[in-house]
mmCIF file of C-alpha atoms in Angstrom:
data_model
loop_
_atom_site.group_PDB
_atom_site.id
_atom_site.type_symbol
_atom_site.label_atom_id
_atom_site.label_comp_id
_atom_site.label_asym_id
_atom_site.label_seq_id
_atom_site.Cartn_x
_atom_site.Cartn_y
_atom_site.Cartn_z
ATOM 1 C CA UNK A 1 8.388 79.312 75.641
ATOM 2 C CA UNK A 2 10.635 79.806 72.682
ATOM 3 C CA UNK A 3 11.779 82.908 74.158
ATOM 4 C CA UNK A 4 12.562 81.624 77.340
ATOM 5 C CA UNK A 5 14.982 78.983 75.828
ATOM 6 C CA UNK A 6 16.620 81.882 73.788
ATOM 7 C CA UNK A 7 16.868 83.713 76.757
ATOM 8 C CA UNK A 8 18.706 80.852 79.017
ATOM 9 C CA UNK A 9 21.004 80.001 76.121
ATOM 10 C CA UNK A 10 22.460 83.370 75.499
ATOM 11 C CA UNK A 11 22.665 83.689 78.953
ATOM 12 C CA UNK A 12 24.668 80.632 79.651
ATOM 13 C CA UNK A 13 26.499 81.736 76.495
ATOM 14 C CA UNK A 14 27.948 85.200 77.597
ATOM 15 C CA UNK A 15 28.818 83.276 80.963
ATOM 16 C CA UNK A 16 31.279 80.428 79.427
ATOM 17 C CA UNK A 17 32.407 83.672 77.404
ATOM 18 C CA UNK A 18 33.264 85.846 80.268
ATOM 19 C CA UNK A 19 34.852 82.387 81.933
ATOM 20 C CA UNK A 20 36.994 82.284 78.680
ATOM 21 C CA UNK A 21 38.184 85.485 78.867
ATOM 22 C CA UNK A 22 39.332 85.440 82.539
ATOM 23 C CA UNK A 23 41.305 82.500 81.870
ATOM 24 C CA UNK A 24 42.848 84.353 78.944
ATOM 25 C CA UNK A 25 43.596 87.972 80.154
ATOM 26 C CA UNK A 26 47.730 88.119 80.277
ATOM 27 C CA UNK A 27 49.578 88.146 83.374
ATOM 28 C CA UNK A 28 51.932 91.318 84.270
ATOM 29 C CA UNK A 29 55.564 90.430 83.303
ATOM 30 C CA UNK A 30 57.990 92.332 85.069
ATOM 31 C CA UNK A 31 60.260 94.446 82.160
ATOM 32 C CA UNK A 32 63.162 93.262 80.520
ATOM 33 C CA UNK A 33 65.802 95.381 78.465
ATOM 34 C CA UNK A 34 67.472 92.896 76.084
ATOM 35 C CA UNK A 35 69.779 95.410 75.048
ATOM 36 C CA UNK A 36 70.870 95.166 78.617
ATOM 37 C CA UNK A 37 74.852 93.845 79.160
ATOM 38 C CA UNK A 38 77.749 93.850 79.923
ATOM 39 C CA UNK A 39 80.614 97.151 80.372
ATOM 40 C CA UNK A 40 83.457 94.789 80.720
ATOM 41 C CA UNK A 41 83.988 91.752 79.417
ATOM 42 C CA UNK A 42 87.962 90.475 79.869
ATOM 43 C CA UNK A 43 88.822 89.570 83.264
ATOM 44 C CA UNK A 44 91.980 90.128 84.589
ATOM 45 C CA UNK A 45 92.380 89.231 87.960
ATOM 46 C CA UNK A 46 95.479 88.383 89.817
ATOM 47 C CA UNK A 47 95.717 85.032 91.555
ATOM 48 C CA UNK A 48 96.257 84.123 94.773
ATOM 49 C CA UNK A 49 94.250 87.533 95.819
ATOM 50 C CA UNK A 50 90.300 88.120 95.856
ATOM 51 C CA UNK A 51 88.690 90.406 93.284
ATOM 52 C CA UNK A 52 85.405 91.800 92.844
ATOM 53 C CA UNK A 53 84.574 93.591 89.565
ATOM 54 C CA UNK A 54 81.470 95.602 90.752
ATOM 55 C CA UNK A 55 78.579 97.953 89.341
ATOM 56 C CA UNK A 56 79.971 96.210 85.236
ATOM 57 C CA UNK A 57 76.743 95.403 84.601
ATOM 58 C CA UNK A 58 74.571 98.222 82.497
ATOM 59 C CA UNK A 59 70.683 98.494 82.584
ATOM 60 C CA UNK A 60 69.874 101.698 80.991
ATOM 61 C CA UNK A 61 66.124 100.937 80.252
ATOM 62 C CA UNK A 62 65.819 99.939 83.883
ATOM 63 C CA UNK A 63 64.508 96.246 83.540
ATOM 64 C CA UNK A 64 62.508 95.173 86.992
ATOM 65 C CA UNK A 65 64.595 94.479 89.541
ATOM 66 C CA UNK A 66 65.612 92.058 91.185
ATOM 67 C CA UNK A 67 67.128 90.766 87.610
ATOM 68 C CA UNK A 68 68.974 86.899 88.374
ATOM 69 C CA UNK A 69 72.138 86.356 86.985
ATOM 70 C CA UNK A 70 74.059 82.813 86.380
ATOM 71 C CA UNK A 71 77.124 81.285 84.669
ATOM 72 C CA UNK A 72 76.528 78.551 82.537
ATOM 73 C CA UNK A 73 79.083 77.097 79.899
ATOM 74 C CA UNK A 74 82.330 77.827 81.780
ATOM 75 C CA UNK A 75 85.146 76.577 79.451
ATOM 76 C CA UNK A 76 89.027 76.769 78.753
ATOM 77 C CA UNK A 77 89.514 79.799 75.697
ATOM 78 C CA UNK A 78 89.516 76.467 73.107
ATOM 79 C CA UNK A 79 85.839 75.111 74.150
ATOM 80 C CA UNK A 80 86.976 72.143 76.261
ATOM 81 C CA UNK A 81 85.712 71.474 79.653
ATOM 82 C CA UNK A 82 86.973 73.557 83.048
ATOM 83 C CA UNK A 83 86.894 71.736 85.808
ATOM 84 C CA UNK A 84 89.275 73.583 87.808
ATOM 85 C CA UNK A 85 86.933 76.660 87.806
ATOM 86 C CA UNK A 86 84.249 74.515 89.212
ATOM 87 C CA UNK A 87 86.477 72.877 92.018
ATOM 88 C CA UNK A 88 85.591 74.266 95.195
ATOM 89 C CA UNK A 89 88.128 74.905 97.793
ATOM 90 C CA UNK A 90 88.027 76.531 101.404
ATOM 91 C CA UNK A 91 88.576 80.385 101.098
ATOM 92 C CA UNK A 92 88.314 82.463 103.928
ATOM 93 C CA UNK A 93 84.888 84.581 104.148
ATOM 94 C CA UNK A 94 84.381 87.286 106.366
ATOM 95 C CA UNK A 95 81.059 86.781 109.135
ATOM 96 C CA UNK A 96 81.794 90.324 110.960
ATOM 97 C CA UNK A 97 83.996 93.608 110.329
ATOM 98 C CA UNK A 98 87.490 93.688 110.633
ATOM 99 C CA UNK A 99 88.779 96.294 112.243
ATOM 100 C CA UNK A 100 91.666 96.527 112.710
ATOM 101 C CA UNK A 101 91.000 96.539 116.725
ATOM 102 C CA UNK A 102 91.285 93.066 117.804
ATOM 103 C CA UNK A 103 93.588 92.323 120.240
ATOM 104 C CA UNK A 104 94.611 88.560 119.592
ATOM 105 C CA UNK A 105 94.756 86.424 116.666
ATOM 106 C CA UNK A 106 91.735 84.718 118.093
ATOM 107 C CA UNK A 107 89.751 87.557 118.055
ATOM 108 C CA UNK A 108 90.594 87.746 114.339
ATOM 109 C CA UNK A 109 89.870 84.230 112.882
ATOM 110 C CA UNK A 110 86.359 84.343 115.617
ATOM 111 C CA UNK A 111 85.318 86.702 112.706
ATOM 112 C CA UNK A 112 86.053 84.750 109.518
ATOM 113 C CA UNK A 113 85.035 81.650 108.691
ATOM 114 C CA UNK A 114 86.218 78.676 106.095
ATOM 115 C CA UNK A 115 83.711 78.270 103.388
ATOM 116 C CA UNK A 116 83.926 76.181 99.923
ATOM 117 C CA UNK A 117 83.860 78.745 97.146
ATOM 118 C CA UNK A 118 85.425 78.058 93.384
ATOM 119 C CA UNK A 119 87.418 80.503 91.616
ATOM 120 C CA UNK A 120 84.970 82.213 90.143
ATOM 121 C CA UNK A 121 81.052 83.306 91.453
ATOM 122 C CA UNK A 122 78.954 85.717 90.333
ATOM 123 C CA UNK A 123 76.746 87.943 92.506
ATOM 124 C CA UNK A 124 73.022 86.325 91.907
ATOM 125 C CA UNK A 125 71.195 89.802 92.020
ATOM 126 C CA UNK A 126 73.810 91.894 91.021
ATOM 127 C CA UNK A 127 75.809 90.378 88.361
ATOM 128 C CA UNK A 128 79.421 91.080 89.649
ATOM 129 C CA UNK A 129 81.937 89.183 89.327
ATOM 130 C CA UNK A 130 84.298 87.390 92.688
ATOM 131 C CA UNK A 131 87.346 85.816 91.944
ATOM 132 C CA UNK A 132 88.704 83.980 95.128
ATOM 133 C CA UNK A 133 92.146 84.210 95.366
ATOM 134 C CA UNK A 134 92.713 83.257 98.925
ATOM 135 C CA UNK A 135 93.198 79.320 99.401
ATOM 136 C CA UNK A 136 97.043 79.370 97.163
ATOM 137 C CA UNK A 137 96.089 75.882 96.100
ATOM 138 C CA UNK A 138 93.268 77.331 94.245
ATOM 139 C CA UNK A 139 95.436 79.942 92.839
ATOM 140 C CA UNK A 140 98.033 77.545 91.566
ATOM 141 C CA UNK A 141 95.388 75.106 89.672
ATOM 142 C CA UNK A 142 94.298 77.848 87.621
ATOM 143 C CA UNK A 143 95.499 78.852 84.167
ATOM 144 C CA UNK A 144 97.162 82.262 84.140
ATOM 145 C CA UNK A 145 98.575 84.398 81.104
ATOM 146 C CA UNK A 146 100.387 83.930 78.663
ATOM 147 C CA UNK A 147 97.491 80.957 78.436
ATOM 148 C CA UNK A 148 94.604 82.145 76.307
ATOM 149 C CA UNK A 149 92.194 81.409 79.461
ATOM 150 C CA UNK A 150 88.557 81.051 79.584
ATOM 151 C CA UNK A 151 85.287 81.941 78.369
ATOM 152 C CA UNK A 152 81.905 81.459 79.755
ATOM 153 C CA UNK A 153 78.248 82.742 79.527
ATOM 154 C CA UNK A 154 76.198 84.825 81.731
ATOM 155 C CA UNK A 155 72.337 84.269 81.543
ATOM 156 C CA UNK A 156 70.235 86.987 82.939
ATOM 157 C CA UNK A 157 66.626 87.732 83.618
ATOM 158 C CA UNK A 158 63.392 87.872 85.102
ATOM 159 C CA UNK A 159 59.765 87.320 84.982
ATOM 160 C CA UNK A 160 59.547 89.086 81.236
ATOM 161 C CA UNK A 161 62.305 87.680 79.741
ATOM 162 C CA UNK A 162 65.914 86.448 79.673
ATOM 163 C CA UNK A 163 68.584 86.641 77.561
ATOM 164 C CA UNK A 164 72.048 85.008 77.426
ATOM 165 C CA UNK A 165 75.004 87.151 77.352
ATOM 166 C CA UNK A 166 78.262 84.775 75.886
ATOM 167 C CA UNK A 167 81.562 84.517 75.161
ATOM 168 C CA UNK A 168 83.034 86.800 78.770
ATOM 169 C CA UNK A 169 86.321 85.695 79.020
ATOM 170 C CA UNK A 170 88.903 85.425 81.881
ATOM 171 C CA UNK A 171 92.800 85.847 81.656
ATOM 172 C CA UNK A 172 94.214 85.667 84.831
ATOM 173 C CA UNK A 173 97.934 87.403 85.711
ATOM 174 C CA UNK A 174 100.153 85.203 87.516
ATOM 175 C CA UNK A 175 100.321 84.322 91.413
ATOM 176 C CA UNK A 176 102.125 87.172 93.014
ATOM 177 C CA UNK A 177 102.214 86.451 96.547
ATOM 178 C CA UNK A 178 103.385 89.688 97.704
ATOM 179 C CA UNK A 179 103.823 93.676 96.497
ATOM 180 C CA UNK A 180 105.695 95.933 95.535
ATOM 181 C CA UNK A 181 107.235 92.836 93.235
ATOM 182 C CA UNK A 182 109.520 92.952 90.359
ATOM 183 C CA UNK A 183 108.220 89.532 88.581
ATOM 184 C CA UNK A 184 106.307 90.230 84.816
ATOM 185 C CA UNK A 185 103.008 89.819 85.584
ATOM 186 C CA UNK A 186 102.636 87.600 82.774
ATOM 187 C CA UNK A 187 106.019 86.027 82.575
ATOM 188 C CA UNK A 188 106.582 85.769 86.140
ATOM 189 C CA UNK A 189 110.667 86.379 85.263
ATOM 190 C CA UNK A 190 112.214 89.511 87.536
ATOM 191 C CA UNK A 191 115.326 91.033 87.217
ATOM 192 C CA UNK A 192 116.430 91.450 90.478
ATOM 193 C CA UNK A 193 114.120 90.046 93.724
ATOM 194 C CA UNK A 194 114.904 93.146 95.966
ATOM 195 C CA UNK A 195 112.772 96.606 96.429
ATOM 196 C CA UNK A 196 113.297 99.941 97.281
ATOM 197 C CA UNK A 197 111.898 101.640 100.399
ATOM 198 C CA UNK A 198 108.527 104.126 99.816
ATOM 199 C CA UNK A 199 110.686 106.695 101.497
ATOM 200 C CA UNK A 200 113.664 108.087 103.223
ATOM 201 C CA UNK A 201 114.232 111.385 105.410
ATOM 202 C CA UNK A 202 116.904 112.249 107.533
ATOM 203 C CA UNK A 203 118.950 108.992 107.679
ATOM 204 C CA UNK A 204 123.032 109.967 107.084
ATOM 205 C CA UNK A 205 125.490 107.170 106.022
ATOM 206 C CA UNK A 206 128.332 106.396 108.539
ATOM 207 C CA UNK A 207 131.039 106.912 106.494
ATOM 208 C CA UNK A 208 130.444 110.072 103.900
ATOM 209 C CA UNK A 209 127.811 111.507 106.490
ATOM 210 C CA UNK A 210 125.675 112.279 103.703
ATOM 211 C CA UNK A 211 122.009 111.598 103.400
ATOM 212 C CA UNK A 212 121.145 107.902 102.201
ATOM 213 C CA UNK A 213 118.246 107.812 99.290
ATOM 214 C CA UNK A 214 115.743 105.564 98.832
ATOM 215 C CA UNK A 215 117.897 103.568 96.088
ATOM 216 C CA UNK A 216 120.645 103.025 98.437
ATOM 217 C CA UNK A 217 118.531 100.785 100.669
ATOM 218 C CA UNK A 218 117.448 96.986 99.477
ATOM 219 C CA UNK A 219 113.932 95.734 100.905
ATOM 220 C CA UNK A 220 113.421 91.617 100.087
ATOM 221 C CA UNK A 221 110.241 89.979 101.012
ATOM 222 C CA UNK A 222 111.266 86.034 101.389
ATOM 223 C CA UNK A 223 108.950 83.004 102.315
ATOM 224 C CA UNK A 224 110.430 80.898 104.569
ATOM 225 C CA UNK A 225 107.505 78.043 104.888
ATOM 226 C CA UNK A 226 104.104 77.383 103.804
ATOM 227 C CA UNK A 227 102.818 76.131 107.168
ATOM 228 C CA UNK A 228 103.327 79.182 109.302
ATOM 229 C CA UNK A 229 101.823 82.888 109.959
ATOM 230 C CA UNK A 230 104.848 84.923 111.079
ATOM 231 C CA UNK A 231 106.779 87.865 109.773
ATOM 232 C CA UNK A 232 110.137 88.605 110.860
ATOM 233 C CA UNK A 233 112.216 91.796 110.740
ATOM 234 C CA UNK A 234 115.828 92.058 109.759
ATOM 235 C CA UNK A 235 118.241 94.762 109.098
ATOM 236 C CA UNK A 236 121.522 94.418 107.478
ATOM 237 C CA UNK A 237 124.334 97.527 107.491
ATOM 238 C CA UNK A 238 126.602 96.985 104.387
ATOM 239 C CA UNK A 239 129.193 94.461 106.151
ATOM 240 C CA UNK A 240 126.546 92.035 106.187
ATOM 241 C CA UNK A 241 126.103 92.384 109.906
ATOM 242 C CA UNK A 242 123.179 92.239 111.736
ATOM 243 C CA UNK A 243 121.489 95.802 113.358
ATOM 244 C CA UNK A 244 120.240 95.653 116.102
ATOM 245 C CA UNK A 245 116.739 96.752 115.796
ATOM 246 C CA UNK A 246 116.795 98.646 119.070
ATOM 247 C CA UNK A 247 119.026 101.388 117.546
ATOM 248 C CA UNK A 248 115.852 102.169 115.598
ATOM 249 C CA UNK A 249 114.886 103.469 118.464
ATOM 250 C CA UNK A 250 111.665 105.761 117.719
ATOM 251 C CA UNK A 251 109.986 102.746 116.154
ATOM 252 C CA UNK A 252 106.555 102.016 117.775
ATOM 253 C CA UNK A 253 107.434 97.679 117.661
ATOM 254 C CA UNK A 254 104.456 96.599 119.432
ATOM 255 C CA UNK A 255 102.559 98.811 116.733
ATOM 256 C CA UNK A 256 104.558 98.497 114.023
ATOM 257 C CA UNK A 257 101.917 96.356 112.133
ATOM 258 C CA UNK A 258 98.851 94.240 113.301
ATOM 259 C CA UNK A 259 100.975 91.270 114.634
ATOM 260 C CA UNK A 260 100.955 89.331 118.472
ATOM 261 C CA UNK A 261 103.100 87.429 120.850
ATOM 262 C CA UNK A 262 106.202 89.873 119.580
ATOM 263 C CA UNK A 263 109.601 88.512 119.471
ATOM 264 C CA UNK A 264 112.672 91.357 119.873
ATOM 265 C CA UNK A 265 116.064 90.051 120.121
ATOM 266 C CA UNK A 266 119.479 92.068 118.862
ATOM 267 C CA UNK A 267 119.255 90.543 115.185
ATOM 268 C CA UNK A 268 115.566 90.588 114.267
ATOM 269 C CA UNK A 269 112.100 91.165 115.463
ATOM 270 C CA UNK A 270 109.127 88.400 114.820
ATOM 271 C CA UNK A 271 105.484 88.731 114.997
ATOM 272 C CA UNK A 272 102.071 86.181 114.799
ATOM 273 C CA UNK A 273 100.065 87.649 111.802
ATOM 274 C CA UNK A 274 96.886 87.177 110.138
ATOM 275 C CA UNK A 275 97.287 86.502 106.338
ATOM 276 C CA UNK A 276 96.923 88.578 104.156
ATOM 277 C CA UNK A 277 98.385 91.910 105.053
ATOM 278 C CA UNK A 278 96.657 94.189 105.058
ATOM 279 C CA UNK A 279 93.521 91.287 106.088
ATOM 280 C CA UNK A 280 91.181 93.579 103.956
ATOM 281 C CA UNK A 281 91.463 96.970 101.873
ATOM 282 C CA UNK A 282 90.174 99.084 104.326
ATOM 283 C CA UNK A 283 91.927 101.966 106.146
ATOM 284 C CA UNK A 284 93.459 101.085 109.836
ATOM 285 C CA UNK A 285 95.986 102.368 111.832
ATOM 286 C CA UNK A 286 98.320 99.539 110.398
ATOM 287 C CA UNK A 287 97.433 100.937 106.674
ATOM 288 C CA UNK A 288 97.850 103.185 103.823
ATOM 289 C CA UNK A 289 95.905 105.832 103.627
ATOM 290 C CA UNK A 290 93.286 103.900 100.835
ATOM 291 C CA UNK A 291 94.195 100.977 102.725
ATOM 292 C CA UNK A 292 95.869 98.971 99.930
ATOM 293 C CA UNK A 293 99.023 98.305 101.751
ATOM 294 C CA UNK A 294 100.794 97.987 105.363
ATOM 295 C CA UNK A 295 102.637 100.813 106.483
ATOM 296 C CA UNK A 296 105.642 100.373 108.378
ATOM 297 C CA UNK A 297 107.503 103.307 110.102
ATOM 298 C CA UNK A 298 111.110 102.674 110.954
ATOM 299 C CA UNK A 299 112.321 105.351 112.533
ATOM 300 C CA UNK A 300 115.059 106.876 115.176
ATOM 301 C CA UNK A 301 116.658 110.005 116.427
ATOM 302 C CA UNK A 302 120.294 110.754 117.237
ATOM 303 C CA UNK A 303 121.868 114.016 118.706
ATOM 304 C CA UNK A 304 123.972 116.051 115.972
ATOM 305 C CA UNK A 305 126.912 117.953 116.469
ATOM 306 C CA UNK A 306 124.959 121.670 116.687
ATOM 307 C CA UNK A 307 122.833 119.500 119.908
ATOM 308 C CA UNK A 308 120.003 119.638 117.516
ATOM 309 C CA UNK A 309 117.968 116.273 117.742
ATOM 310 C CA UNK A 310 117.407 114.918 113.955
ATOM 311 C CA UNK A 311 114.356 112.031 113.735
ATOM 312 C CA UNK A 312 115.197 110.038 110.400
ATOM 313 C CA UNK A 313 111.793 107.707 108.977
ATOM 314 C CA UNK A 314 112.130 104.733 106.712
ATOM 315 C CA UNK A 315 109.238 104.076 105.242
ATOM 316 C CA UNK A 316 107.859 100.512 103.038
ATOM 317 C CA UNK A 317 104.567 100.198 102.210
ATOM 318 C CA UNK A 318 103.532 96.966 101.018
ATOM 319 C CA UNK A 319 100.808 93.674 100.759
ATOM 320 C CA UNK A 320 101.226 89.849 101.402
ATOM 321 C CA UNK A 321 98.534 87.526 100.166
ATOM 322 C CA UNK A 322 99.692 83.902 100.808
ATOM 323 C CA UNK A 323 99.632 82.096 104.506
ATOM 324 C CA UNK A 324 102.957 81.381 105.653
ATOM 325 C CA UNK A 325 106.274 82.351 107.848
ATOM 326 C CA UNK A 326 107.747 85.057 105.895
ATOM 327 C CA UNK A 327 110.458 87.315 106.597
ATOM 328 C CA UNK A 328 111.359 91.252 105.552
ATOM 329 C CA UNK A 329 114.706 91.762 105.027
ATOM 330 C CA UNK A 330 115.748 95.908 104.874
ATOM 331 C CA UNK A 331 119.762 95.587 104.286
ATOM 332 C CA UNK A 332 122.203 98.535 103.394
ATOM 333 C CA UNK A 333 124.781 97.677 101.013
ATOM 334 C CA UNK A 334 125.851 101.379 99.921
ATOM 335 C CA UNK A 335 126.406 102.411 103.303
ATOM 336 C CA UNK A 336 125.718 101.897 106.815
ATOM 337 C CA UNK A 337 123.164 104.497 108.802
ATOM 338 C CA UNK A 338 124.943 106.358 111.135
ATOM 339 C CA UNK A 339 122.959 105.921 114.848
ATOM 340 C CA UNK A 340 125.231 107.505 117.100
ATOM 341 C CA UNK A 341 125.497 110.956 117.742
ATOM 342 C CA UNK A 342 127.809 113.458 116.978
#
């Protein structure tokens, strides 16, 4: 009988022991690398313009994926609250591909949406880094070099750990609402507010018949109102008279860039645009060849005296980033092209 008992109470025993340990045995944690971080940590991106600083985050031990990233303590440089980093404003956000295709500003916009971002997001899975740059308000509210900036703190991690990475900082150049562009990027100050084109061939002055170079021809990029989305085309020969844009007679106008609803009259030429130009950095017809920039062809041919027909190109590659009714200005002040023939 005394046996028995034994029996039943070591038996009961090793059951609330077995119960103990099953509660106790450890859970599998997905790996974490605390050495984990960051490749780059200044910001620089230009306002008015998105950026994405991709693939800056380094994992060499290969922590579990997916890893969750997240700003906290977003600050001005001297520790004081930010709240114009926070501040959400409507940005434009791609739904489907731009292709360059579309027919009709319609078609466009039925592809991008308005959504409420702040300046600055970060990828939740990924860790990079999205300044929006495309709502100009947004833009102008932030604090741009020579300021000292910002700082804030990215915590990462999963399952088997976290970590916090601190002190990234941000130090924004200044709006530049359009390139090529003379202004300091810091300073904003430019010496002169006109451009030269990318290229010249076979265009001869009037006067010295001579060939023209690149710096004898003036490019300005003007805004002319906030509320619009036009461009405009003038030429200038070096009386200060308007060309027609007809004698650039080779010109593909109704291809000349991505634009609708063309306007061609004997002193300029006027399109309905999408802003920005290019809309993304992708290669079109309308592009560069890396797709940075527009690419605009001017071109014509003319009959010289040998009968031999000469094609001259003007060339002018080049981005705008703010909405608004703008206008390109390509004026010779050295000397007039010569358009006739011989």
């Amino acid at each position: 009988m005394r046996n028995e008992n034994l029996s039943g109470i070591l038996f009961m025993a090793i059951i609330g022991l077995s119960g103990c340990v099953k509660n106790y045995v450890p859970q599998d944690l997905d790996s974490f690398n605390l050495e984990s971080s960051y490749t780059q940590t200044l910001f620089n991106p230009i306002l008015g313009r998105n950026t994405l600083f991709s693939n800056i985050f380094l994992d060499n031990n290969n922590s579990a994926k997916p890893l969750t990233f997240k700003l906290v303590n977003v600050r001005t440089y001297d520790g004081l609250p930010a709240p114009e980093l926070s501040a959400v404003f409507p940005v434009y956000v791609w739904n489907e591909q731009y292709t360059g295709n579309e027919t009709s500003l319609a078609a466009i916009e039925s592809k991008r949406t308005l959504e409420n971002h702040p300046f600055l997001e970060i990828r939740e899975h990924s860790g990079d880094m999205l300044f929006w740059g495309s709502n100009e308000i947004l833009a102008r509210s932030v604090k741009s070099m020579p300021d000292s900036g910002y700082k804030f703190d990215v915590q990462v991690g999963n399952s088997g750990g976290s970590k916090v990475i601190k002190d990234l900082r941000i130090q924004p150049y200044i709006l530049r609402e359009y390139e090529p562009n003379n202004a300091d990027v810091i300073s904003g100050y430019a010496s002169s507010d006109w451009l030269n084109p990318s290229s010249i061939t076979g265009i001869i002055g009037d006067s010295t018949q001579t060939l023209l170079n690149p710096s004898d021809v003036r490019i300005s990029i003007h805004k002319l109102s906030s509320q619009g989305s036009s461009l405009k085309f003038i030429f200038i020969d070096r009386n200060n008279k308007f060309i027609d844009p007809s004698k650039f007679n080779l010109t593909d106008w109704p291809n000349l860039l991505h634009g609708f609803n063309m306007q061609k009259t004997t002193t300029y030429v006027k399109y309905d645009v999408a802003y920005p130009i290019p809309l993304v950095e992708r290669r079109t017809q309308y592009t560069t060849t890396d797709g940075k920039y527009a690419h605009l062809d001017f071109s014509y041919s003319r009959l010289t005296a040998g009968g031999f027909r000469q094609v001259s190109h003007l060339l002018f590659d080049f981005g705008i980033y703010t909405k608004g009714d703008w206008e390109i200005i390509v004026s010779f002040p050295k000397e007039s092209p010569k358009f006739d023939n011989d």
